[in-house]
Structure formats: structure tokens, C-alpha cells
mmCIF file of C-alpha atoms in Angstrom:
data_model
loop_
_atom_site.group_PDB
_atom_site.id
_atom_site.type_symbol
_atom_site.label_atom_id
_atom_site.label_comp_id
_atom_site.label_asym_id
_atom_site.label_seq_id
_atom_site.Cartn_x
_atom_site.Cartn_y
_atom_site.Cartn_z
ATOM 1 C CA MET U 1 6.487 -20.835 21.455
ATOM 2 C CA THR U 2 4.522 -17.605 21.177
ATOM 3 C CA VAL U 3 6.720 -15.044 19.453
ATOM 4 C CA LEU U 4 3.915 -12.520 19.278
ATOM 5 C CA VAL U 5 0.912 -11.715 21.493
ATOM 6 C CA ASN U 6 -2.012 -9.434 21.062
ATOM 7 C CA THR U 7 -2.072 -6.363 23.379
ATOM 8 C CA ALA U 8 -4.111 -3.182 23.512
ATOM 9 C CA GLU U 9 -1.340 -1.427 21.626
ATOM 10 C CA GLY U 10 -1.125 -4.127 18.972
ATOM 11 C CA LEU U 11 1.034 -7.028 18.163
ATOM 12 C CA TYR U 12 3.848 -7.320 20.744
ATOM 13 C CA CYS U 13 7.099 -9.342 20.652
ATOM 14 C CA PRO U 14 8.264 -9.947 24.160
ATOM 15 C CA ALA U 15 11.722 -11.205 23.042
ATOM 16 C CA ALA U 16 12.392 -7.881 21.220
ATOM 17 C CA LYS U 17 10.366 -5.732 23.526
ATOM 18 C CA ALA U 18 8.803 -4.231 20.461
ATOM 19 C CA TRP U 19 5.326 -3.704 18.874
ATOM 20 C CA ILE U 20 4.565 -4.093 15.163
ATOM 21 C CA ASP U 21 2.662 -1.078 13.722
ATOM 22 C CA PRO U 22 1.352 -0.216 17.155
ATOM 23 C CA HIS U 23 -2.027 1.606 17.495
ATOM 24 C CA ARG U 24 -0.722 3.699 20.391
ATOM 25 C CA PRO U 25 2.566 5.330 21.402
ATOM 26 C CA VAL U 26 5.006 2.709 22.652
ATOM 27 C CA GLN U 27 8.676 2.508 23.574
ATOM 28 C CA ARG U 28 9.755 0.544 20.422
ATOM 29 C CA ALA U 29 7.848 0.265 17.181
ATOM 30 C CA LEU U 30 8.676 -1.881 14.181
ATOM 31 C CA ILE U 31 6.997 -0.307 11.240
ATOM 32 C CA THR U 32 6.007 -2.332 8.063
ATOM 33 C CA HIS U 33 5.337 0.841 5.940
ATOM 34 C CA ALA U 34 4.553 4.634 6.200
ATOM 35 C CA HIS U 35 0.832 4.642 5.571
ATOM 36 C CA ALA U 36 -0.811 6.410 8.321
ATOM 37 C CA ASP U 37 -2.748 3.459 9.783
ATOM 38 C CA HIS U 38 0.538 1.608 10.239
ATOM 39 C CA ALA U 39 2.968 4.374 11.228
ATOM 40 C CA ARG U 40 1.652 6.457 14.130
ATOM 41 C CA PRO U 41 3.339 9.366 15.937
ATOM 42 C CA GLY U 42 4.478 9.418 19.551
ATOM 43 C CA CYS U 43 6.812 6.329 19.803
ATOM 44 C CA ASP U 44 10.174 6.695 21.588
ATOM 45 C CA GLU U 45 11.968 4.443 18.908
ATOM 46 C CA TYR U 46 11.086 3.287 15.473
ATOM 47 C CA TRP U 47 12.619 0.707 13.142
ATOM 48 C CA SER U 48 11.869 0.538 9.451
ATOM 49 C CA THR U 49 13.389 -0.088 6.071
ATOM 50 C CA SER U 50 15.912 2.353 4.679
ATOM 51 C CA ALA U 51 13.635 3.119 1.804
ATOM 52 C CA SER U 52 10.898 4.188 4.097
ATOM 53 C CA GLU U 53 12.922 6.781 5.929
ATOM 54 C CA GLY U 54 12.134 9.871 3.873
ATOM 55 C CA ILE U 55 8.343 9.422 3.923
ATOM 56 C CA LEU U 56 8.292 8.419 7.609
ATOM 57 C CA ARG U 57 10.146 11.436 8.661
ATOM 58 C CA GLN U 58 7.854 13.707 6.467
ATOM 59 C CA ARG U 59 4.855 12.088 8.173
ATOM 60 C CA LEU U 60 6.018 11.528 11.815
ATOM 61 C CA GLY U 61 8.605 14.369 12.109
ATOM 62 C CA GLN U 62 12.144 14.950 11.019
ATOM 63 C CA THR U 63 13.579 14.356 14.555
ATOM 64 C CA ILE U 64 12.047 10.987 15.352
ATOM 65 C CA ASN U 65 14.313 8.352 16.766
ATOM 66 C CA LEU U 66 14.512 6.140 13.662
ATOM 67 C CA CYS U 67 16.767 3.071 12.946
ATOM 68 C CA THR U 68 16.715 1.603 9.504
ATOM 69 C CA LEU U 69 17.774 -1.620 7.895
ATOM 70 C CA ASN U 70 18.122 -2.666 4.287
ATOM 71 C CA TYR U 71 15.924 -5.496 2.995
ATOM 72 C CA GLY U 72 17.182 -8.857 4.234
ATOM 73 C CA GLU U 73 19.620 -7.279 6.739
ATOM 74 C CA GLN U 74 19.349 -9.074 10.168
ATOM 75 C CA GLN U 75 19.513 -7.211 13.538
ATOM 76 C CA SER U 76 19.466 -8.487 17.018
ATOM 77 C CA ILE U 77 16.906 -6.561 19.081
ATOM 78 C CA GLY U 78 16.788 -7.939 22.528
ATOM 79 C CA ASP U 79 16.462 -11.746 22.279
ATOM 80 C CA ALA U 80 15.009 -11.670 18.696
ATOM 81 C CA GLN U 81 16.630 -11.665 15.349
ATOM 82 C CA VAL U 82 14.588 -9.074 13.203
ATOM 83 C CA SER U 83 14.737 -8.443 9.490
ATOM 84 C CA PHE U 84 12.598 -6.651 6.784
ATOM 85 C CA HIS U 85 11.665 -8.218 3.549
ATOM 86 C CA SER U 86 9.868 -6.518 0.606
ATOM 87 C CA ALA U 87 6.016 -6.566 0.670
ATOM 88 C CA GLY U 88 5.635 -5.089 -2.825
ATOM 89 C CA HIS U 89 2.915 -2.738 -1.400
ATOM 90 C CA VAL U 90 4.555 0.799 -1.607
ATOM 91 C CA LEU U 91 7.964 2.317 -1.603
ATOM 92 C CA GLY U 92 9.923 0.894 1.368
ATOM 93 C CA SER U 93 7.073 -1.505 2.526
ATOM 94 C CA ALA U 94 8.164 -4.624 4.308
ATOM 95 C CA GLN U 95 7.147 -7.823 5.865
ATOM 96 C CA ILE U 96 8.768 -8.273 9.357
ATOM 97 C CA ARG U 97 10.499 -11.553 10.110
ATOM 98 C CA LEU U 98 11.074 -12.299 13.771
ATOM 99 C CA GLU U 99 13.215 -15.361 14.863
ATOM 100 C CA VAL U 100 13.220 -16.391 18.555
ATOM 101 C CA LYS U 101 14.969 -19.544 19.747
ATOM 102 C CA GLY U 102 14.798 -20.999 16.201
ATOM 103 C CA GLU U 103 11.118 -20.343 15.532
ATOM 104 C CA VAL U 104 10.248 -17.922 12.777
ATOM 105 C CA TRP U 105 7.134 -15.793 12.509
ATOM 106 C CA VAL U 106 6.455 -13.342 9.667
ATOM 107 C CA VAL U 107 4.035 -10.379 9.745
ATOM 108 C CA THR U 108 3.227 -9.352 6.200
ATOM 109 C CA GLY U 109 1.811 -5.916 6.861
ATOM 110 C CA ASP U 110 -0.057 -4.921 3.669
ATOM 111 C CA TYR U 111 1.289 -6.520 0.567
ATOM 112 C CA LYS U 112 0.643 -7.437 -3.085
ATOM 113 C CA ARG U 113 2.040 -10.058 -5.530
ATOM 114 C CA CYS U 114 1.549 -8.450 -8.851
ATOM 115 C CA SER U 115 4.456 -6.621 -10.575
ATOM 116 C CA ASP U 116 4.677 -2.880 -9.740
ATOM 117 C CA PRO U 117 7.487 -0.697 -11.325
ATOM 118 C CA SER U 118 7.227 1.816 -8.412
ATOM 119 C CA CYS U 119 8.523 -0.475 -5.615
ATOM 120 C CA ALA U 120 10.542 -3.581 -4.980
ATOM 121 C CA PRO U 121 8.758 -6.902 -5.697
ATOM 122 C CA PHE U 122 7.219 -9.092 -2.896
ATOM 123 C CA GLU U 123 9.597 -11.630 -1.428
ATOM 124 C CA SER U 124 8.344 -14.938 -0.205
ATOM 125 C CA VAL U 125 9.704 -15.670 3.357
ATOM 126 C CA PRO U 126 9.522 -19.237 4.695
ATOM 127 C CA CYS U 127 8.194 -19.327 8.305
ATOM 128 C CA ASP U 128 6.517 -21.413 10.988
ATOM 129 C CA VAL U 129 3.803 -18.911 11.630
ATOM 130 C CA LEU U 130 2.453 -16.401 9.126
ATOM 131 C CA ILE U 131 0.236 -13.284 10.012
ATOM 132 C CA THR U 132 -1.316 -12.101 6.686
ATOM 133 C CA GLU U 133 -3.693 -9.384 5.923
ATOM 134 C CA ALA U 134 -7.038 -10.184 4.130
ATOM 135 C CA THR U 135 -8.253 -6.732 2.781
ATOM 136 C CA PHE U 136 -9.539 -8.286 -0.542
ATOM 137 C CA ALA U 137 -10.103 -11.838 0.648
ATOM 138 C CA LEU U 138 -12.978 -12.798 -1.535
ATOM 139 C CA PRO U 139 -12.798 -14.680 -4.913
ATOM 140 C CA ILE U 140 -14.295 -11.714 -6.798
ATOM 141 C CA TYR U 141 -11.141 -9.700 -6.352
ATOM 142 C CA ARG U 142 -8.737 -10.576 -9.216
ATOM 143 C CA TRP U 143 -6.420 -7.962 -10.577
ATOM 144 C CA SER U 144 -5.272 -7.254 -14.112
ATOM 145 C CA ASP U 145 -1.663 -6.492 -14.817
ATOM 146 C CA GLY U 146 -0.228 -2.917 -14.719
ATOM 147 C CA ALA U 147 0.198 -2.520 -18.410
ATOM 148 C CA THR U 148 -3.401 -3.289 -19.163
ATOM 149 C CA LEU U 149 -4.455 -0.813 -16.543
ATOM 150 C CA ALA U 150 -2.142 1.865 -17.858
ATOM 151 C CA ARG U 151 -3.455 1.461 -21.408
ATOM 152 C CA ASN U 152 -7.000 1.699 -20.119
ATOM 153 C CA ILE U 153 -6.094 4.997 -18.275
ATOM 154 C CA GLN U 154 -4.381 6.330 -21.345
ATOM 155 C CA ASP U 155 -7.291 5.553 -23.627
ATOM 156 C CA TRP U 156 -9.711 7.249 -21.177
ATOM 157 C CA TRP U 157 -7.461 10.337 -20.914
ATOM 158 C CA GLN U 158 -6.685 10.650 -24.668
ATOM 159 C CA GLY U 159 -10.364 9.849 -25.494
ATOM 160 C CA ASP U 160 -11.509 13.306 -24.527
ATOM 161 C CA ARG U 161 -8.932 16.109 -24.960
ATOM 162 C CA SER U 162 -11.643 18.849 -24.775
ATOM 163 C CA ARG U 163 -11.626 18.885 -20.920
ATOM 164 C CA PRO U 164 -9.324 17.987 -17.990
ATOM 165 C CA SER U 165 -9.182 14.409 -16.880
ATOM 166 C CA LEU U 166 -9.203 14.136 -13.074
ATOM 167 C CA LEU U 167 -8.092 10.705 -11.801
ATOM 168 C CA PHE U 168 -8.533 10.364 -8.028
ATOM 169 C CA CYS U 169 -6.330 7.830 -6.189
ATOM 170 C CA TYR U 170 -4.526 7.583 -2.840
ATOM 171 C CA ALA U 171 -1.649 10.029 -2.649
ATOM 172 C CA PHE U 172 0.951 7.564 -1.383
ATOM 173 C CA GLY U 173 1.627 4.465 -3.447
ATOM 174 C CA LYS U 174 -1.265 4.450 -5.820
ATOM 175 C CA ALA U 175 -0.521 7.718 -7.542
ATOM 176 C CA GLN U 176 3.180 6.858 -7.998
ATOM 177 C CA ARG U 177 2.414 3.448 -9.413
ATOM 178 C CA ILE U 178 0.153 5.124 -12.039
ATOM 179 C CA LEU U 179 2.919 7.523 -13.074
ATOM 180 C CA ALA U 180 5.383 4.467 -13.211
ATOM 181 C CA GLU U 181 2.952 2.258 -15.112
ATOM 182 C CA LEU U 182 2.390 4.892 -17.719
ATOM 183 C CA ALA U 183 6.047 5.415 -18.182
ATOM 184 C CA ALA U 184 6.459 1.662 -18.644
ATOM 185 C CA ILE U 185 4.162 1.650 -21.605
ATOM 186 C CA GLY U 186 5.982 4.522 -23.238
ATOM 187 C CA VAL U 187 3.877 7.572 -22.122
ATOM 188 C CA ASP U 188 6.072 10.646 -21.803
ATOM 189 C CA GLU U 189 3.502 13.492 -21.635
ATOM 190 C CA GLU U 190 3.571 15.558 -18.382
ATOM 191 C CA VAL U 191 0.942 14.698 -15.737
ATOM 192 C CA LEU U 192 -0.270 17.225 -13.253
ATOM 193 C CA LEU U 193 -0.409 16.547 -9.507
ATOM 194 C CA HIS U 194 -2.451 17.758 -6.558
ATOM 195 C CA GLY U 195 -0.174 19.074 -3.769
ATOM 196 C CA ALA U 196 -0.734 16.121 -1.574
ATOM 197 C CA VAL U 197 0.450 13.731 -4.397
ATOM 198 C CA GLU U 198 3.442 16.019 -5.227
ATOM 199 C CA THR U 199 4.929 15.860 -1.715
ATOM 200 C CA VAL U 200 5.114 12.107 -1.721
ATOM 201 C CA THR U 201 6.136 11.758 -5.319
ATOM 202 C CA ARG U 202 9.327 13.690 -4.487
ATOM 203 C CA HIS U 203 10.513 10.727 -2.357
ATOM 204 C CA TYR U 204 9.952 8.371 -5.267
ATOM 205 C CA ARG U 205 12.020 10.577 -7.560
ATOM 206 C CA ASP U 206 14.715 10.720 -4.860
ATOM 207 C CA ALA U 207 14.700 6.851 -5.026
ATOM 208 C CA ALA U 208 15.117 7.045 -8.918
ATOM 209 C CA ILE U 209 11.801 5.334 -9.696
ATOM 210 C CA PRO U 210 11.196 5.784 -13.384
ATOM 211 C CA MET U 211 7.883 7.758 -13.769
ATOM 212 C CA VAL U 212 6.374 10.059 -16.362
ATOM 213 C CA PRO U 213 7.250 13.787 -16.022
ATOM 214 C CA SER U 214 4.953 15.545 -13.500
ATOM 215 C CA ARG U 215 4.381 19.033 -12.146
ATOM 216 C CA PRO U 216 2.141 20.436 -9.465
ATOM 217 C CA VAL U 217 -1.137 21.943 -10.667
ATOM 218 C CA SER U 218 -0.276 25.015 -8.553
ATOM 219 C CA ASP U 219 2.757 25.680 -10.899
ATOM 220 C CA ILE U 220 0.416 26.224 -13.940
ATOM 221 C CA PRO U 221 -0.568 29.833 -14.560
ATOM 222 C CA ARG U 222 -4.233 30.465 -13.787
ATOM 223 C CA LYS U 223 -4.973 31.718 -17.271
ATOM 224 C CA GLU U 224 -3.640 28.570 -18.889
ATOM 225 C CA SER U 225 -6.201 26.051 -20.020
ATOM 226 C CA LEU U 226 -6.087 22.650 -18.475
ATOM 227 C CA ALA U 227 -8.161 20.964 -21.197
ATOM 228 C CA GLY U 228 -6.627 17.702 -22.231
ATOM 229 C CA ARG U 229 -4.359 17.384 -19.176
ATOM 230 C CA LEU U 230 -4.317 14.306 -16.821
ATOM 231 C CA VAL U 231 -4.403 15.341 -13.184
ATOM 232 C CA LEU U 232 -3.854 13.019 -10.180
ATOM 233 C CA ALA U 233 -5.578 13.948 -6.963
ATOM 234 C CA PRO U 234 -6.418 12.310 -3.526
ATOM 235 C CA PRO U 235 -10.076 11.196 -2.949
ATOM 236 C CA SER U 236 -10.454 13.954 -0.419
ATOM 237 C CA ALA U 237 -10.231 16.553 -3.308
ATOM 238 C CA HIS U 238 -13.243 15.133 -5.001
ATOM 239 C CA ARG U 239 -16.157 17.666 -5.026
ATOM 240 C CA SER U 240 -13.985 20.075 -3.042
ATOM 241 C CA SER U 241 -13.443 23.824 -3.710
ATOM 242 C CA TRP U 242 -10.097 22.663 -5.295
ATOM 243 C CA MET U 243 -12.061 21.271 -8.256
ATOM 244 C CA ARG U 244 -13.335 24.776 -9.298
ATOM 245 C CA ARG U 245 -9.975 25.098 -11.145
ATOM 246 C CA PHE U 246 -11.255 22.512 -13.656
ATOM 247 C CA PRO U 247 -14.300 23.382 -15.741
ATOM 248 C CA SER U 248 -16.412 20.317 -16.791
ATOM 249 C CA PRO U 249 -13.761 17.715 -16.059
ATOM 250 C CA GLN U 250 -14.176 13.938 -16.709
ATOM 251 C CA THR U 251 -13.549 12.152 -13.431
ATOM 252 C CA ALA U 252 -12.389 8.619 -12.518
ATOM 253 C CA PHE U 253 -11.290 6.767 -9.385
ATOM 254 C CA ALA U 254 -8.539 4.037 -9.181
ATOM 255 C CA SER U 255 -9.049 1.546 -6.397
ATOM 256 C CA GLY U 256 -9.421 -2.157 -5.801
ATOM 257 C CA TRP U 257 -13.031 -1.452 -4.693
ATOM 258 C CA MET U 258 -13.947 -0.473 -8.278
ATOM 259 C CA ALA U 259 -14.200 -4.273 -8.889
ATOM 260 C CA VAL U 260 -17.513 -4.105 -7.056
ATOM 261 C CA ARG U 261 -20.507 -3.314 -9.101
ATOM 262 C CA GLY U 262 -22.074 -0.028 -7.890
ATOM 263 C CA ALA U 263 -19.046 1.299 -6.018
ATOM 264 C CA ARG U 264 -18.185 3.820 -8.759
ATOM 265 C CA ARG U 265 -21.796 5.002 -8.979
ATOM 266 C CA ARG U 266 -22.109 5.486 -5.229
ATOM 267 C CA LYS U 267 -18.967 7.615 -5.069
ATOM 268 C CA GLY U 268 -20.042 9.679 -8.010
ATOM 269 C CA TYR U 269 -17.256 9.073 -10.523
ATOM 270 C CA GLU U 270 -17.767 8.747 -14.294
ATOM 271 C CA ARG U 271 -15.169 5.933 -14.590
ATOM 272 C CA GLY U 272 -13.558 3.346 -12.297
ATOM 273 C CA PHE U 273 -10.149 1.623 -12.691
ATOM 274 C CA VAL U 274 -9.489 -1.514 -10.681
ATOM 275 C CA LEU U 275 -6.091 -0.886 -9.154
ATOM 276 C CA SER U 276 -5.007 -2.008 -5.745
ATOM 277 C CA ASP U 277 -1.756 -2.090 -3.679
ATOM 278 C CA HIS U 278 -3.119 -5.128 -1.854
ATOM 279 C CA ALA U 279 -3.039 -8.777 -2.789
ATOM 280 C CA ASP U 280 -6.072 -10.149 -4.577
ATOM 281 C CA TRP U 281 -7.713 -13.487 -3.648
ATOM 282 C CA GLN U 282 -5.272 -15.586 -5.671
ATOM 283 C CA GLY U 283 -2.270 -13.524 -4.325
ATOM 284 C CA LEU U 284 -3.403 -14.208 -0.674
ATOM 285 C CA ILE U 285 -3.692 -17.949 -1.219
ATOM 286 C CA ARG U 286 -0.418 -18.048 -3.053
ATOM 287 C CA THR U 287 1.425 -16.258 -0.275
ATOM 288 C CA VAL U 288 0.166 -18.512 2.392
ATOM 289 C CA LYS U 289 1.239 -21.670 0.398
ATOM 290 C CA ASP U 290 4.696 -20.113 -0.407
ATOM 291 C CA SER U 291 5.343 -19.410 3.170
ATOM 292 C CA ARG U 292 4.870 -23.147 4.108
ATOM 293 C CA ALA U 293 3.738 -21.980 7.494
ATOM 294 C CA LYS U 294 2.371 -24.450 9.955
ATOM 295 C CA GLN U 295 0.007 -21.860 11.472
ATOM 296 C CA VAL U 296 -1.608 -18.815 9.849
ATOM 297 C CA TYR U 297 -3.369 -15.914 11.505
ATOM 298 C CA VAL U 298 -5.493 -13.526 9.365
ATOM 299 C CA THR U 299 -6.118 -9.807 10.074
ATOM 300 C CA HIS U 300 -7.917 -6.919 8.383
ATOM 301 C CA GLY U 301 -10.814 -7.230 6.041
ATOM 302 C CA GLN U 302 -12.389 -10.646 5.311
ATOM 303 C CA ASN U 303 -10.266 -12.441 7.869
ATOM 304 C CA ASP U 304 -12.855 -15.005 8.857
ATOM 305 C CA VAL U 305 -13.535 -15.860 5.178
ATOM 306 C CA LEU U 306 -9.811 -16.512 4.418
ATOM 307 C CA ALA U 307 -9.091 -18.423 7.640
ATOM 308 C CA ARG U 308 -12.227 -20.678 6.961
ATOM 309 C CA TYR U 309 -11.050 -21.287 3.322
ATOM 310 C CA LEU U 310 -7.502 -22.160 4.377
ATOM 311 C CA MET U 311 -8.845 -24.606 6.995
ATOM 312 C CA GLU U 312 -11.572 -26.253 4.953
ATOM 313 C CA VAL U 313 -10.230 -26.312 1.401
ATOM 314 C CA GLU U 314 -6.426 -26.096 1.727
ATOM 315 C CA GLY U 315 -6.090 -28.001 5.004
ATOM 316 C CA ILE U 316 -3.872 -25.285 6.601
ATOM 317 C CA GLN U 317 -4.224 -24.522 10.242
ATOM 318 C CA ALA U 318 -5.615 -20.940 10.252
ATOM 319 C CA ALA U 319 -7.646 -18.520 12.317
ATOM 320 C CA PRO U 320 -8.489 -14.838 12.604
ATOM 321 C CA LEU U 321 -5.849 -12.917 14.508
ATOM 322 C CA ALA U 322 -8.127 -12.375 17.438
ATOM 323 C CA ALA U 323 -7.510 -16.056 18.342
ATOM 324 C CA LEU U 324 -3.911 -15.290 19.069
ATOM 325 C CA GLY U 325 -3.496 -14.840 22.844
#
């Protein structure tokens, strides 16, 4: 049975008459999480987790037609049973489980397996067919734990209190994880935020996620020195006019891509921290095995590499998502 098919709008479930993270406006969209490449405007009806509601409405409009479910709650949509299960990616992120006539398919969306104090942990969901992402599907990508990363950031920040420390990271998910990881190792000093980070962080505070104190940079009087302060900002602010506020800062970038030699130098940062909200190589393999899926489809990033590895080394039936009709 084919529970999902590829269409021009994206993955479509005929039984539910719904698309998952559609590329274009459709009648009914099931949304894995609120990042812009997964949640697009213009759909007639949206379904997501309850924890995603605040950020989805901020990004797509307060008046969107949005239905929400708690993690694990089952809902009949058309002839399909639909439920959302934590993906451990960002606040409210989910894998989507679809059951049609006893066959279970799971679409992971984006996910990670390592501990993250800013969102619910990944849940393994048994299924017949698994559709997994493959953003970092090469053996070179292996992540350290969050506490090690937070101590490295703290050492870098505290190592030079004579100038501001600008740490660039994605405004939704990555920044809030850094605030939460710092709190988890006992840091309680206030961190300053770019406006784009601040607007998303409010939703995490509404969800009672423990994080270090923070304040928008714009709330600091212009005459006040910012030397010794840690500031989180999105990559788009790097080398922008916004940086004129910070004389001679030290700069760093937090991303999974910092695991690749030369990436930091090409982007012009003094320091790189390897931090990702996607699964590393080991996390991808573990997820496929945990699912016990008979068939795996792979999408995004190194999909051909992961599919070939699963076939040739693990003996699991796998193919890039394009092979799905």
C-alpha cells in the first residue's frame, strides 16, 4: 500500500487528503515544525503540535486556520490515523505518523538524537515505512554533548572580557539551545540578543524552558560599554551595519557545518562551534534501526549516500525519496 506519494506540492497522503510540509499552498498541510522551509504561508488548513502554535502563528499569521495535537494524540483525518511524535529538533518539532488500513508510515521531518534541554527528546516510532532526512549523512559528522559545547562557549566568551563576544547562530532553535545549555552548566550571567533571536526566545520562555537571563541589545543604552558581553545574533547580521554597535568584537559561528575544515575560514569567523539541530551520522543509522522499518526513503542532503549505506552495509531496503512514486 502507498500511504504517501510524491507530488509537485510535496509528499501527499491521499487517505488524509493532506500534504506534509508542502512546498506550495494546498488545502490541508501537516507541519513537522515551524522553520520557514517546512511551514509555508497560504494553506487553507494547518495541523501541527500544540507546542508549535505560537511560533507558527508568528511566522504565518495570527489568523491562520490551525488545528493542534499534543504529542502522541491520535486524530482521524479522512481515512488516516494521524499523530505527532517528538523529533527533538526545535520547540514543537514532530515526526508525523500516518496509519492507513493497518500500515504505518513515519515522516521524520528534521530531527536529532542528542540531548537538548530546550525541547522534548526524540521519540522512536516503530513503522513499516520510514522517510528520514539526511542533512549530515556522512561519517565525518559526529556531535559532542551539549555540556561540552556550553563549556567551550563559556571559555571562549570569558577568555576575552576586553571586547564583545558575538556568537552567530540560527535565530530559531540554535540560539535557544545555547541559552539552555549555558543554564544547564550553571551559567547565570545575562546574554544579549539580536531582535530576531529575541522574538523567538519569547515563545521558549512562554513554554517555561530553563535558559540563562537574556535581554535585547536594543534595550542597552548607547553609551553603555558592551565589552565582556555575550551576544547571540543570526548569520544575516554578520558584517551588517548592525555590527557597528560592537567595536572590535571577537566573533564565532555555531553550526554543524563547522565540523568541516575550512568552513569557518570561508565564512570569516574567528571561531567555530560544532552544534547542530540535525542528527549526526550515528544518529541517522540508529534512528533507522530503531524504527524497524521494512522500507526506508531518504530525503535532503546526502540522501544517496545514506540509502546506499543502508542497502549495502545494513541490509535494509532503502532509496532516495525520488524513488517513491
